[in-house]
XYZ file of C-alpha atoms in Angstrom:
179
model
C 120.407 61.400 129.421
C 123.399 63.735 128.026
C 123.345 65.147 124.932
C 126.003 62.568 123.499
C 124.094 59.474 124.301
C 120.957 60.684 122.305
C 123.295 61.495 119.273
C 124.614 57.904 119.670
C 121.118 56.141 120.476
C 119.798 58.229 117.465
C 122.687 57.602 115.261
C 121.533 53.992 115.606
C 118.006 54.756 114.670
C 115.982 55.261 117.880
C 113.442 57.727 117.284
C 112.949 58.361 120.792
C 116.349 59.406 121.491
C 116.050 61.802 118.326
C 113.020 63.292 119.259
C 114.690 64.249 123.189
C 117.337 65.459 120.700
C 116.137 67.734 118.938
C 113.594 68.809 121.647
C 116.711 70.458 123.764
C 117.084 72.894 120.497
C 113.646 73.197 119.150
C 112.888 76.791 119.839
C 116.165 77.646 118.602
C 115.725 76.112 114.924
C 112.434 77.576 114.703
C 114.238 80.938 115.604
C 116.834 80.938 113.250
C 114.429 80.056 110.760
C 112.468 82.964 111.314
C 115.548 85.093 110.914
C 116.047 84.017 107.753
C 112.580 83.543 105.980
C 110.689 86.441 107.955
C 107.504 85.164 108.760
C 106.190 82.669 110.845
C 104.384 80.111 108.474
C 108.173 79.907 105.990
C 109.778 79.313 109.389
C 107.310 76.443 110.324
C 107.888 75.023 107.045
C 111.457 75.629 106.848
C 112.241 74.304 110.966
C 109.973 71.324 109.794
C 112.155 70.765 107.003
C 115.187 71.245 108.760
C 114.532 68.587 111.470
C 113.653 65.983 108.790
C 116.660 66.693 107.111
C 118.722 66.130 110.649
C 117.072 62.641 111.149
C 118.068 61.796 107.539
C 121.598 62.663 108.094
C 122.296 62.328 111.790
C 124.274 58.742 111.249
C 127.088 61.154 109.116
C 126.944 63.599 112.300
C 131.072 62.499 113.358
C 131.336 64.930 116.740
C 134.071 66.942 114.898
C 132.122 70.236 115.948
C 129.572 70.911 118.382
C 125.642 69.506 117.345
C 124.480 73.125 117.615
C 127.067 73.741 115.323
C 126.128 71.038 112.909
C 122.610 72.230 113.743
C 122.868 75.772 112.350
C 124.595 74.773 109.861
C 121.697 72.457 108.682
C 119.043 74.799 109.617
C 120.894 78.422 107.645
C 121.235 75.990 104.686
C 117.963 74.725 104.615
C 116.315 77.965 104.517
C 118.805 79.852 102.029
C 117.780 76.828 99.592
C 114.052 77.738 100.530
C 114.324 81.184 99.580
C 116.383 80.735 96.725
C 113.351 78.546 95.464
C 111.084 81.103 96.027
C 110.692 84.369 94.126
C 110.909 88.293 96.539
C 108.332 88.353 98.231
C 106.763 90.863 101.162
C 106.762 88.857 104.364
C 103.150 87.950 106.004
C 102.651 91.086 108.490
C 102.912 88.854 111.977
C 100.401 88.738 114.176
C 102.479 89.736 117.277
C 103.731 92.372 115.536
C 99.702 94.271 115.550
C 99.515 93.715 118.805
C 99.939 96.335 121.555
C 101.370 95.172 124.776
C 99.484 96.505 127.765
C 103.260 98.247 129.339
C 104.500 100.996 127.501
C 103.740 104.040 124.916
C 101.310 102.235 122.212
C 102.918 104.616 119.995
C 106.481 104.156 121.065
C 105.705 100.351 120.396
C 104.345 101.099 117.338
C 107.389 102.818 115.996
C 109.656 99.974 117.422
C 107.502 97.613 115.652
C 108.255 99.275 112.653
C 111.438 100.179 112.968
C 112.542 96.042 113.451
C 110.003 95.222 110.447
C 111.902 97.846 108.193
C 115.341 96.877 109.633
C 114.475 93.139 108.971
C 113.140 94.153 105.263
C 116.827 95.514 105.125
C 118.332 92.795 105.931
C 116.749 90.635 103.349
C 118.189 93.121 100.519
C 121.507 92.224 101.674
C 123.222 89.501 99.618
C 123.018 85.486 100.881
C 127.212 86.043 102.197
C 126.705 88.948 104.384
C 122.674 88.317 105.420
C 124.387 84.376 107.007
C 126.958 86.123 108.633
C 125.015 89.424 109.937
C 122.020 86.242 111.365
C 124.695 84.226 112.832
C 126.823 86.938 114.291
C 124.784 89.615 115.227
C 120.966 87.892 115.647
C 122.056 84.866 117.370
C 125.042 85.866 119.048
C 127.209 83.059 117.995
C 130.976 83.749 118.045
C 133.047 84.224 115.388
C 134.854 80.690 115.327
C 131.535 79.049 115.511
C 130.082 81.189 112.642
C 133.246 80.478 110.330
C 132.533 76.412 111.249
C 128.759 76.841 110.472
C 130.124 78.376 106.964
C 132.810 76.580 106.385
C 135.001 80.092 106.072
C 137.771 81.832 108.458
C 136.860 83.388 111.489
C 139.276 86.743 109.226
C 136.238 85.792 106.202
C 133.589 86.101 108.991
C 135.142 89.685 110.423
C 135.627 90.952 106.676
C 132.065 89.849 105.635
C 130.452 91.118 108.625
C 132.052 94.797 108.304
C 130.920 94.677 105.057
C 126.951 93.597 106.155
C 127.142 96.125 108.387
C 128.125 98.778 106.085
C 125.830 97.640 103.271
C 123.477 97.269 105.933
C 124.091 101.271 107.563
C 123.586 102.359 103.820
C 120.303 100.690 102.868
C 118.796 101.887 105.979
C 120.377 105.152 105.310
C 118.918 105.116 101.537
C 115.146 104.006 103.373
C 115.851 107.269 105.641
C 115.331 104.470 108.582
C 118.233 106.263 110.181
């Protein structure tokens, strides 16, 4: 079955359909999740929530963009109102990240490990603007049409505000001596 004849079947409340949905981006949502809350248990909570919220609203989904579209969109605002509940905190050290793979320098790995849990830390400093952009843009790839859609801003907004990550970005790192 094609993607549009879930949304439709779904739209119409078949649970099924919803679930084969949602299935075809599930790794995704919990992935941009985890961009945005930094640990794995938020971005459980936070993908959970997500989905839930998609079933709620799929019947107002009206194919005027993509469904990944409508999808990030739904997941990046999800977790920014998470986190904007929630007061600072210092993200649960991962699991993965203690862990030594069995190819490489274990001290090479180490300092990689480090160096993304310090860059991600950076990140999070940034404002809730630039740190949607930077995720969309940079972390998931997405181009800069489909982050302006996701944000309801230009694609000229997304290139401005994603200079400007970048350079607040460059200077926090620089202030951390990361760089």
């Amino acid at each position: 079955m094609q993607e549009k004849e879930w949304i439709l079947k779904a739209q119409k409340g078949d649970g099924d359909a919803f679930c084969a949905l949602i299935g075809q981006y599930e790794n995704k949502i919990y992935n941009i999740a985890y961009k945005f809350m930094q640990n794995s248990f938020d971005a459980q909570d936070a993908a959970q929530d997500a989905i839930i919220k998609m079933y709620g609203s799929i019947r107002k989904f009206s194919f005027q963009s993509a469904f990944s579209t409508w999808m990030y969109r739904v997941v990046a605002n999800t977790c920014l109102d998470l986190l904007r509940r929630r007061k600072p905190s210092v993200p649960v050290e991962e699991y993965s990240d203690a862990v030594v793979s069995r190819e490489g320098n274990p001290a090479e790995q180490t300092e990689n490990n480090e160096l993304g849990r310090s860059i991600r830390a950076a990140v999070q400093e940034l404002s809730e603007k630039y740190r949607m952009v930077l995720i969309l843009k940079d972390m998931e790839g997405l181009k800069y049409e489909e982050v302006a859609e996701i944000l309801s801003i230009t694609p000229g907004t997304v290139k401005s505000r994603l200079f400007r990550a970048r350079e607040k970005l460059r200077k926090i790192l620089e202030e951390k001596q990361i760089v």
